[in-house]
Coordinates of N, CA and C in Angstrom, one line a residue:
M1 N 4.4 11.0 22.9 CA 5.5 10.4 22.1 C 5.3 10.5 20.6
L2 N 6.3 11.0 19.9 CA 6.2 11.2 18.4 C 4.9 12.0 18.0
E3 N 4.6 13.0 18.7 CA 3.4 13.8 18.5 C 3.4 14.4 17.1
N4 N 4.5 15.0 16.6 CA 4.5 15.5 15.3 C 4.3 14.5 14.2
L5 N 4.8 13.3 14.4 CA 4.7 12.2 13.5 C 3.2 11.7 13.5
K6 N 2.6 11.6 14.7 CA 1.2 11.2 14.8 C 0.3 12.2 14.0
Y7 N 0.6 13.5 14.1 CA -0.2 14.5 13.3 C 0.0 14.3 11.8
K8 N 1.2 14.0 11.4 CA 1.4 13.8 9.9 C 0.8 12.6 9.4
V9 N 0.8 11.5 10.2 CA 0.2 10.3 9.8 C -1.4 10.4 9.8
W10 N -1.9 11.1 10.8 CA -3.3 11.4 10.9 C -3.7 12.2 9.6
E11 N -3.0 13.2 9.3 CA -3.3 14.0 8.1 C -3.2 13.2 6.8
A12 N -2.3 12.3 6.7 CA -2.2 11.4 5.6 C -3.4 10.5 5.4
N13 N -3.8 9.9 6.6 CA -5.0 9.1 6.5 C -6.2 9.9 6.1
R14 N -6.4 11.1 6.5 CA -7.5 11.9 6.1 C -7.4 12.2 4.6
R15 N -6.2 12.4 4.1 CA -6.0 12.6 2.7 C -6.4 11.4 1.9
L16 N -6.1 10.2 2.4 CA -6.4 9.0 1.7 C -7.9 8.9 1.6
A17 N -8.6 9.1 2.6 CA -10.1 9.0 2.6 C -10.7 10.1 1.7
K18 N -10.2 11.3 1.8 CA -10.7 12.4 0.9 C -10.5 12.2 -0.6
S19 N -9.4 11.4 -0.9 CA -9.1 11.1 -2.3 C -9.9 9.9 -2.8
G20 N -10.8 9.3 -1.9 CA -11.6 8.2 -2.3 C -10.8 6.9 -2.4
L21 N -9.6 6.8 -1.7 CA -8.8 5.6 -1.7 C -9.0 4.8 -0.5
A22 N -9.9 5.2 0.4 CA -10.3 4.4 1.6 C -11.6 5.0 2.0
K23 N -12.4 4.2 2.8 CA -13.7 4.7 3.3 C -14.0 4.0 4.6
F24 N -15.0 4.6 5.3 CA -15.4 4.1 6.6 C -14.2 4.0 7.5
D25 N -13.9 2.8 8.0 CA -12.6 2.7 8.8 C -11.7 1.7 8.1
W26 N -11.9 1.5 6.8 CA -11.1 0.6 6.0 C -9.8 1.3 5.5
G27 N -8.7 0.6 5.5 CA -7.5 1.1 5.0 C -6.7 1.9 6.0
S28 N -5.4 2.2 5.7 CA -4.6 2.9 6.7 C -3.3 3.4 6.0
V29 N -2.7 4.4 6.6 CA -1.4 4.9 6.3 C -0.6 4.7 7.6
S30 N 0.6 4.2 7.5 CA 1.5 4.1 8.7 C 2.9 4.7 8.3
Y31 N 3.7 5.0 9.3 CA 5.0 5.5 9.1 C 5.9 4.9 10.1
F32 N 7.1 4.4 9.7 CA 8.1 3.8 10.6 C 9.3 4.8 10.7
D33 N 9.5 5.3 11.9 CA 10.6 6.2 12.2 C 11.9 5.4 12.5
R34 N 12.8 5.5 11.5 CA 14.0 4.7 11.6 C 14.9 5.0 12.8
D35 N 14.8 6.3 13.2 CA 15.7 6.7 14.4 C 15.2 6.1 15.7
T36 N 13.9 6.1 15.9 CA 13.4 5.5 17.2 C 13.0 4.1 17.0
K37 N 12.9 3.6 15.8 CA 12.5 2.2 15.5 C 11.0 2.0 16.0
M38 N 10.2 3.1 15.8 CA 8.8 3.0 16.2 C 7.9 3.3 15.0
M39 N 6.8 2.5 14.9 CA 5.8 2.7 13.9 C 4.6 3.4 14.4
V40 N 4.1 4.4 13.7 CA 2.8 5.1 14.0 C 1.8 4.6 13.0
I41 N 0.7 4.1 13.4 CA -0.4 3.6 12.5 C -1.8 4.0 13.0
K42 N -2.7 4.0 12.1 CA -4.1 4.4 12.4 C -4.7 3.3 13.3
P43 N -5.5 3.8 14.3 CA -6.2 2.8 15.2 C -7.3 2.1 14.4
D44 N -7.7 1.0 15.0 CA -8.7 0.1 14.4 C -10.1 0.6 14.8
G45 N -11.0 0.4 13.8 CA -12.4 0.6 14.1 C -12.9 2.0 14.2
I46 N -12.1 3.0 13.8 CA -12.6 4.4 13.9 C -12.7 5.0 12.5
D47 N -13.8 5.5 12.2 CA -14.0 6.1 10.8 C -13.0 7.3 10.6
F48 N -12.6 7.5 9.4 CA -11.6 8.5 9.1 C -12.0 9.9 9.6
D49 N -13.3 10.2 9.5 CA -13.8 11.5 9.9 C -13.8 11.7 11.4
E50 N -13.6 10.6 12.1 CA -13.6 10.7 13.6 C -12.2 10.6 14.2
L51 N -11.3 10.4 13.3 CA -9.9 10.2 13.8 C -9.3 11.5 14.4
V52 N -8.5 11.4 15.5 CA -7.7 12.5 16.0 C -6.3 12.0 16.2
P53 N -5.3 12.8 16.1 CA -3.9 12.4 16.2 C -3.7 11.6 17.5
E54 N -4.3 11.9 18.6 CA -4.1 11.3 19.9 C -4.5 9.8 19.9
N55 N -5.4 9.4 18.9 CA -5.8 8.0 18.8 C -4.7 7.1 18.3
F56 N -3.8 7.7 17.5 CA -2.9 6.9 16.8 C -2.0 6.0 17.6
T57 N -1.7 4.8 17.1 CA -0.9 3.9 17.9 C 0.6 3.9 17.6
V58 N 1.4 3.8 18.6 CA 2.8 3.7 18.5 C 3.2 2.3 18.8
I59 N 3.9 1.6 17.9 CA 4.4 0.2 18.1 C 5.9 0.1 17.9
D60 N 6.6 -0.6 18.7 CA 8.0 -0.7 18.5 C 8.3 -1.8 17.4
S61 N 9.6 -2.0 17.1 CA 9.9 -2.9 16.0 C 9.8 -4.3 16.4
N62 N 9.5 -4.6 17.7 CA 9.2 -6.0 18.1 C 7.8 -6.3 18.2
G63 N 6.9 -5.3 17.9 CA 5.5 -5.5 17.9 C 4.8 -5.2 19.2
N64 N 5.5 -4.5 20.1 CA 4.9 -4.1 21.4 C 4.2 -2.8 21.2
I65 N 3.0 -2.7 21.7 CA 2.2 -1.5 21.6 C 2.7 -0.6 22.8
I66 N 3.2 0.6 22.4 CA 3.8 1.5 23.4 C 2.8 2.5 23.8
E67 N 1.9 2.9 22.9 CA 1.0 4.1 23.2 C -0.1 4.0 22.2
G68 N -1.3 4.5 22.7 CA -2.4 4.7 21.8 C -3.5 3.6 21.8
D69 N -4.4 3.8 20.9 CA -5.5 2.9 20.9 C -5.1 1.5 20.2
R70 N -6.1 0.6 20.1 CA -5.8 -0.7 19.4 C -5.5 -0.4 18.0
P71 N -4.4 -0.9 17.5 CA -4.0 -0.6 16.1 C -4.8 -1.3 15.0
S72 N -4.7 -0.7 13.8 CA -5.3 -1.3 12.6 C -5.0 -2.8 12.6
S73 N -6.0 -3.6 12.2 CA -5.9 -5.1 12.3 C -4.7 -5.6 11.5
D74 N -4.2 -4.9 10.5 CA -3.1 -5.4 9.7 C -1.7 -4.8 10.1
W75 N -1.6 -4.3 11.3 CA -0.4 -3.7 11.7 C 0.8 -4.6 11.6
Q76 N 0.6 -5.9 11.7 CA 1.8 -6.8 11.6 C 2.2 -6.9 10.1
T77 N 1.3 -6.7 9.2 CA 1.6 -6.6 7.8 C 2.6 -5.4 7.5
H78 N 2.2 -4.3 8.0 CA 3.0 -3.0 7.9 C 4.4 -3.3 8.5
L79 N 4.4 -3.8 9.7 CA 5.7 -4.0 10.4 C 6.6 -5.0 9.6
E80 N 6.0 -6.0 9.0 CA 6.8 -6.9 8.2 C 7.4 -6.3 7.0
I81 N 6.7 -5.4 6.4 CA 7.2 -4.6 5.2 C 8.4 -3.8 5.7
Y82 N 8.2 -3.1 6.8 CA 9.3 -2.2 7.3 C 10.6 -3.0 7.6
K83 N 10.4 -4.3 8.1 CA 11.5 -5.1 8.4 C 12.3 -5.6 7.2
N84 N 11.6 -5.7 6.1 CA 12.2 -6.3 4.9 C 12.5 -5.3 3.7
M85 N 12.0 -4.1 3.8 CA 12.2 -3.1 2.8 C 12.7 -1.8 3.4
D86 N 13.6 -1.1 2.7 CA 14.1 0.2 3.1 C 13.1 1.3 2.7
V87 N 12.0 1.3 3.4 CA 10.9 2.3 3.1 C 10.5 2.9 4.5
N88 N 9.8 4.0 4.4 CA 9.4 4.7 5.7 C 7.9 4.7 5.9
T89 N 7.1 4.5 4.8 CA 5.7 4.7 5.0 C 4.9 3.7 4.1
V90 N 3.8 3.2 4.5 CA 3.0 2.2 3.8 C 1.6 2.6 3.8
V91 N 0.9 2.4 2.7 CA -0.5 2.6 2.6 C -1.2 1.2 2.3
H92 N -2.3 1.0 3.0 CA -3.2 -0.1 2.6 C -4.5 0.5 2.1
S93 N -4.7 0.5 0.8 CA -5.8 1.3 0.3 C -7.0 0.3 -0.1
F94 N -8.2 0.9 -0.2 CA -9.4 0.2 -0.6 C -10.0 0.9 -1.9
S95 N -9.1 1.2 -2.8 CA -9.6 1.8 -4.1 C -10.2 0.7 -5.0
E96 N -11.3 1.0 -5.6 CA -12.1 0.0 -6.2 C -11.5 -0.7 -7.4
A97 N -10.8 0.1 -8.3 CA -10.3 -0.6 -9.5 C -9.1 -1.5 -9.1
A98 N -8.2 -1.0 -8.2 CA -7.1 -1.8 -7.8 C -7.6 -3.0 -7.0
M99 N -8.7 -2.9 -6.3 CA -9.3 -4.0 -5.6 C -9.8 -5.0 -6.6
G100 N -10.3 -4.6 -7.7 CA -10.7 -5.5 -8.8 C -9.6 -6.4 -9.2
F101 N -8.4 -5.8 -9.4 CA -7.3 -6.6 -9.8 C -6.9 -7.6 -8.7
A102 N -7.0 -7.2 -7.5 CA -6.8 -8.1 -6.3 C -7.7 -9.3 -6.3
A103 N -9.0 -8.9 -6.5 CA -10.0 -10.0 -6.5 C -9.8 -11.0 -7.7
A104 N -9.3 -10.5 -8.8 CA -9.0 -11.4 -9.9 C -7.7 -12.0 -9.9
N105 N -6.9 -11.7 -8.8 CA -5.5 -12.3 -8.7 C -4.7 -11.9 -9.9
R106 N -4.8 -10.7 -10.4 CA -4.1 -10.3 -11.6 C -3.2 -9.0 -11.4
P107 N -2.0 -9.0 -12.0 CA -1.2 -7.8 -12.0 C -1.8 -6.7 -12.8
V108 N -1.4 -5.4 -12.5 CA -1.9 -4.3 -13.3 C -0.9 -4.1 -14.5
P109 N -1.2 -4.4 -15.7 CA -0.3 -4.2 -16.8 C 0.1 -2.8 -17.1
V110 N 1.3 -2.5 -17.6 CA 1.7 -1.2 -17.9 C 1.2 -0.8 -19.3
F111 N 0.1 -0.2 -19.4 CA -0.5 0.2 -20.7 C -0.3 1.7 -21.1
S112 N 0.0 2.5 -20.1 CA 0.0 3.9 -20.3 C 1.3 4.6 -19.9
A113 N 1.5 5.8 -20.5 CA 2.6 6.6 -20.1 C 2.6 7.0 -18.6
T114 N 1.4 7.3 -18.1 CA 1.3 7.7 -16.7 C 1.7 6.5 -15.8
H115 N 1.3 5.3 -16.2 CA 1.7 4.2 -15.4 C 3.3 4.1 -15.4
A116 N 3.9 4.2 -16.6 CA 5.3 4.0 -16.8 C 6.1 5.1 -16.1
R117 N 5.6 6.2 -15.9 CA 6.3 7.3 -15.2 C 6.4 7.1 -13.7
F118 N 5.5 6.4 -13.2 CA 5.5 6.1 -11.7 C 5.9 4.7 -11.3
F119 N 5.6 3.8 -12.2 CA 5.8 2.3 -11.9 C 6.5 1.8 -13.1
K120 N 7.7 1.3 -12.9 CA 8.6 0.8 -14.0 C 8.2 -0.6 -14.4
G121 N 7.0 -0.8 -14.9 CA 6.6 -2.1 -15.3 C 5.2 -2.5 -14.7
D122 N 4.8 -3.7 -14.9 CA 3.5 -4.2 -14.4 C 3.6 -4.1 -12.8
I123 N 2.4 -3.8 -12.2 CA 2.4 -3.8 -10.8 C 2.0 -5.3 -10.4
P124 N 2.9 -6.0 -9.8 CA 2.7 -7.5 -9.6 C 1.6 -7.8 -8.6
A125 N 1.1 -9.0 -8.8 CA 0.1 -9.6 -7.9 C 0.8 -10.7 -7.1
T126 N 0.5 -10.8 -5.8 CA 1.1 -11.9 -5.0 C 0.4 -13.2 -5.3
R127 N 1.1 -14.2 -4.9 CA 0.4 -15.6 -4.8 C -0.6 -15.6 -3.7
L128 N -1.5 -16.5 -3.7 CA -2.4 -16.7 -2.6 C -1.7 -17.4 -1.5
L129 N -2.1 -17.0 -0.2 CA -1.5 -17.7 0.9 C -2.0 -19.1 1.0
T130 N -1.1 -19.9 1.6 CA -1.4 -21.3 1.8 C -2.4 -21.4 3.0
K131 N -3.0 -22.6 3.2 CA -3.8 -22.9 4.3 C -3.0 -22.6 5.6
E132 N -1.8 -23.1 5.7 CA -1.0 -23.0 6.9 C -0.6 -21.5 7.1
E133 N -0.4 -20.8 6.1 CA -0.1 -19.3 6.2 C -1.3 -18.5 6.7
I134 N -2.5 -18.9 6.3 CA -3.7 -18.3 6.8 C -3.9 -18.6 8.2
E135 N -3.7 -19.8 8.6 CA -4.1 -20.2 10.0 C -3.0 -19.9 11.0
N136 N -1.8 -19.6 10.6 CA -0.7 -19.4 11.5 C 0.0 -18.1 11.1
G137 N -0.5 -16.9 11.7 CA 0.2 -15.7 11.4 C -0.3 -15.0 10.1
Y138 N -1.6 -15.0 9.9 CA -2.1 -14.4 8.6 C -1.5 -13.1 8.3
Y139 N -1.6 -12.1 9.2 CA -1.2 -10.7 8.8 C 0.3 -10.6 8.6
S140 N 1.1 -11.3 9.4 CA 2.5 -11.3 9.2 C 2.9 -12.0 7.9
N141 N 2.2 -13.0 7.5 CA 2.4 -13.7 6.3 C 2.0 -12.9 5.1
L142 N 1.0 -12.0 5.2 CA 0.7 -11.1 4.2 C 1.9 -10.2 3.9
G143 N 2.5 -9.7 4.9 CA 3.7 -8.8 4.8 C 4.8 -9.6 4.1
K144 N 5.0 -10.9 4.5 CA 6.0 -11.6 3.9 C 5.8 -11.9 2.4
V145 N 4.6 -12.2 2.0 CA 4.3 -12.4 0.6 C 4.4 -11.2 -0.2
I146 N 4.1 -10.0 0.4 CA 4.3 -8.7 -0.3 C 5.7 -8.5 -0.6
T147 N 6.6 -8.7 0.4 CA 8.0 -8.4 0.2 C 8.6 -9.5 -0.7
E148 N 8.1 -10.7 -0.7 CA 8.5 -11.7 -1.6 C 8.2 -11.4 -3.0
T149 N 7.1 -10.7 -3.2 CA 6.6 -10.3 -4.6 C 7.3 -9.1 -5.1
A150 N 7.6 -8.2 -4.2 CA 8.2 -6.9 -4.6 C 9.7 -7.0 -5.0
K151 N 9.9 -7.4 -6.2 CA 11.3 -7.6 -6.7 C 12.1 -6.3 -6.9
A152 N 11.4 -5.2 -7.2 CA 12.0 -3.9 -7.4 C 11.2 -2.9 -6.6
P153 N 11.3 -2.9 -5.3 CA 10.4 -2.0 -4.5 C 10.6 -0.5 -4.7
D154 N 11.7 -0.1 -5.1 CA 11.9 1.4 -5.4 C 11.3 1.8 -6.8
E155 N 11.4 0.9 -7.8 CA 10.9 1.2 -9.1 C 9.5 0.9 -9.3
I156 N 9.0 -0.1 -8.5 CA 7.5 -0.5 -8.6 C 7.0 -0.5 -7.1
P157 N 6.7 0.7 -6.6 CA 6.4 0.8 -5.1 C 4.9 0.4 -4.8
A158 N 4.5 -0.8 -5.3 CA 3.1 -1.2 -4.9 C 3.0 -2.7 -5.3
V159 N 2.1 -3.4 -4.6 CA 1.8 -4.8 -4.9 C 0.3 -5.0 -4.8
I160 N -0.3 -5.8 -5.7 CA -1.6 -6.2 -5.6 C -1.7 -7.5 -4.8
V161 N -2.3 -7.4 -3.6 CA -2.4 -8.6 -2.8 C -3.6 -9.5 -3.2
S162 N -3.3 -10.6 -3.8 CA -4.4 -11.4 -4.4 C -5.4 -11.8 -3.3
G163 N -6.7 -11.6 -3.7 CA -7.8 -11.9 -2.7 C -7.9 -10.9 -1.6
H164 N -7.2 -9.8 -1.7 CA -7.2 -8.9 -0.6 C -7.3 -7.4 -1.2
E165 N -6.3 -6.6 -0.9 CA -6.3 -5.2 -1.5 C -4.8 -4.9 -1.8
P166 N -4.7 -3.7 -2.4 CA -3.3 -3.2 -2.7 C -2.6 -2.7 -1.5
Y167 N -1.3 -2.8 -1.5 CA -0.4 -2.1 -0.6 C 0.6 -1.3 -1.4
I168 N 0.9 -0.1 -0.9 CA 1.8 0.9 -1.6 C 2.8 1.4 -0.5
W169 N 4.0 1.7 -1.0 CA 5.0 2.2 0.0 C 5.8 3.4 -0.6
G170 N 6.6 4.0 0.2 CA 7.4 5.1 -0.2 C 8.3 5.6 0.9
H171 N 9.1 6.6 0.5 CA 10.0 7.2 1.5 C 9.4 8.4 2.3
T172 N 8.4 9.0 1.7 CA 7.8 10.1 2.4 C 6.3 10.0 2.3
I173 N 5.6 10.6 3.2 CA 4.1 10.5 3.2 C 3.5 11.1 1.9
D174 N 4.0 12.2 1.5 CA 3.5 12.8 0.2 C 3.6 11.8 -0.9
E175 N 4.8 11.2 -1.0 CA 5.1 10.2 -2.1 C 4.1 9.0 -2.0
V176 N 3.9 8.5 -0.8 CA 3.1 7.3 -0.8 C 1.6 7.5 -1.0
V177 N 1.1 8.7 -0.6 CA -0.3 9.0 -0.9 C -0.5 9.2 -2.4
K178 N 0.5 9.9 -3.0 CA 0.5 10.1 -4.5 C 0.6 8.8 -5.2
N179 N 1.4 7.9 -4.8 CA 1.6 6.6 -5.4 C 0.3 5.8 -5.3
A180 N -0.4 5.9 -4.2 CA -1.7 5.2 -4.1 C -2.8 5.8 -5.0
A181 N -2.8 7.1 -5.2 CA -3.7 7.7 -6.2 C -3.4 7.3 -7.6
V182 N -2.1 7.3 -7.9 CA -1.7 6.9 -9.3 C -2.0 5.5 -9.6
L183 N -1.8 4.6 -8.6 CA -2.2 3.2 -8.7 C -3.6 3.0 -9.1
E184 N -4.5 3.7 -8.4 CA -5.9 3.6 -8.7 C -6.2 4.2 -10.1
A185 N -5.6 5.3 -10.5 CA -5.9 5.8 -11.8 C -5.4 4.9 -12.9
V186 N -4.2 4.3 -12.8 CA -3.8 3.4 -13.8 C -4.5 2.0 -13.8
A187 N -5.0 1.6 -12.6 CA -5.8 0.4 -12.6 C -7.2 0.7 -13.4
K188 N -7.8 1.8 -13.2 CA -9.0 2.2 -13.9 C -8.7 2.2 -15.4
S189 N -7.6 2.8 -15.8 CA -7.2 2.9 -17.2 C -7.0 1.5 -17.8
A190 N -6.3 0.6 -17.0 CA -6.1 -0.7 -17.5 C -7.4 -1.5 -17.7
I191 N -8.3 -1.4 -16.8 CA -9.6 -2.0 -17.0 C -10.3 -1.6 -18.3
S192 N -10.3 -0.3 -18.5 CA -10.8 0.3 -19.7 C -10.1 -0.3 -21.0
A193 N -8.8 -0.3 -20.9 CA -8.0 -0.8 -22.1 C -8.4 -2.3 -22.3
L194 N -8.4 -3.1 -21.3 CA -8.7 -4.5 -21.5 C -10.2 -4.7 -21.9
T195 N -11.1 -3.8 -21.5 CA -12.5 -3.9 -22.0 C -12.6 -3.5 -23.5
L196 N -12.0 -2.5 -23.9 CA -12.0 -2.0 -25.2 C -11.2 -2.8 -26.2
S197 N -10.1 -3.4 -25.7 CA -9.2 -4.1 -26.6 C -8.7 -5.3 -25.9
P198 N -9.5 -6.4 -25.7 CA -9.0 -7.5 -25.0 C -7.7 -8.1 -25.7
G199 N -6.7 -8.5 -24.9 CA -5.5 -9.0 -25.5 C -4.5 -7.9 -25.9
I200 N -4.8 -6.7 -25.6 CA -3.8 -5.6 -25.9 C -2.5 -5.9 -25.2
P201 N -1.4 -5.7 -25.9 CA -0.1 -5.9 -25.2 C 0.3 -4.7 -24.4
P202 N 1.2 -4.9 -23.4 CA 1.7 -3.8 -22.6 C 2.7 -3.0 -23.4
L203 N 3.0 -1.8 -22.8 CA 4.0 -1.0 -23.5 C 5.4 -1.8 -23.6
S204 N 6.1 -1.4 -24.6 CA 7.4 -2.1 -24.7 C 8.4 -1.7 -23.6
K205 N 9.3 -2.6 -23.3 CA 10.3 -2.3 -22.3 C 11.1 -1.1 -22.6
T206 N 11.4 -0.9 -23.9 CA 12.1 0.3 -24.3 C 11.4 1.6 -23.9
L207 N 10.1 1.6 -24.2 CA 9.3 2.8 -23.9 C 9.1 3.0 -22.4
V208 N 8.9 1.9 -21.7 CA 8.8 2.0 -20.2 C 10.1 2.6 -19.6
E209 N 11.2 2.1 -20.1 CA 12.5 2.6 -19.6 C 12.6 4.1 -19.9
F210 N 12.2 4.5 -21.1 CA 12.3 5.9 -21.5 C 11.4 6.8 -20.7
L211 N 10.2 6.4 -20.4 CA 9.2 7.2 -19.7 C 9.4 7.2 -18.2
Y212 N 10.0 6.2 -17.6 CA 10.1 6.1 -16.2 C 10.8 7.3 -15.6
K213 N 10.1 8.1 -14.9 CA 10.6 9.3 -14.3 C 11.5 10.1 -15.2
G214 N 11.2 10.1 -16.5 CA 12.1 10.8 -17.4 C 11.7 12.3 -17.6

């Protein structure tokens, strides 16, 4: 089932790891096929260099595992995003600079032209989950807080999940892997800017508007 899509998602996961945006068995790329209402996601607990397309898990929109190995532990987070956003593919990355912002519960400010060309403003950070949200449906609630935070999902296709890691989305696999790489690059740049010039203001709204995919 969905063999071509499994191959594409497998290839995207390999690209994620080769780009340094994930390592070991951490992180994942998924894709939701709107025609069949099925999600293909990386299996849990298998290192990226040991993955094969046949391992990949197919899950329906109700959360039933249709085919494949045990899915990535955050599959419910991915599915929640697909239910609430008009996107086709999601990345959960483990890139170090972006993870630093997640650990600090801070958004990534728009300090550079590169940032503004891909993300039309600061990349927001979620609120922390409540005790009840952690204890009752943690992974689904992660997805809900992501969609709650993503006020402009097409213009800013990423969220920093406080105390966790970044999530990135898009309409195509190429787009989402690129967005994940750009997020890490601008997060590194932002850390450098804040180190060299604490208190530096972000780019003006006028400049961001001008640069955004201009």
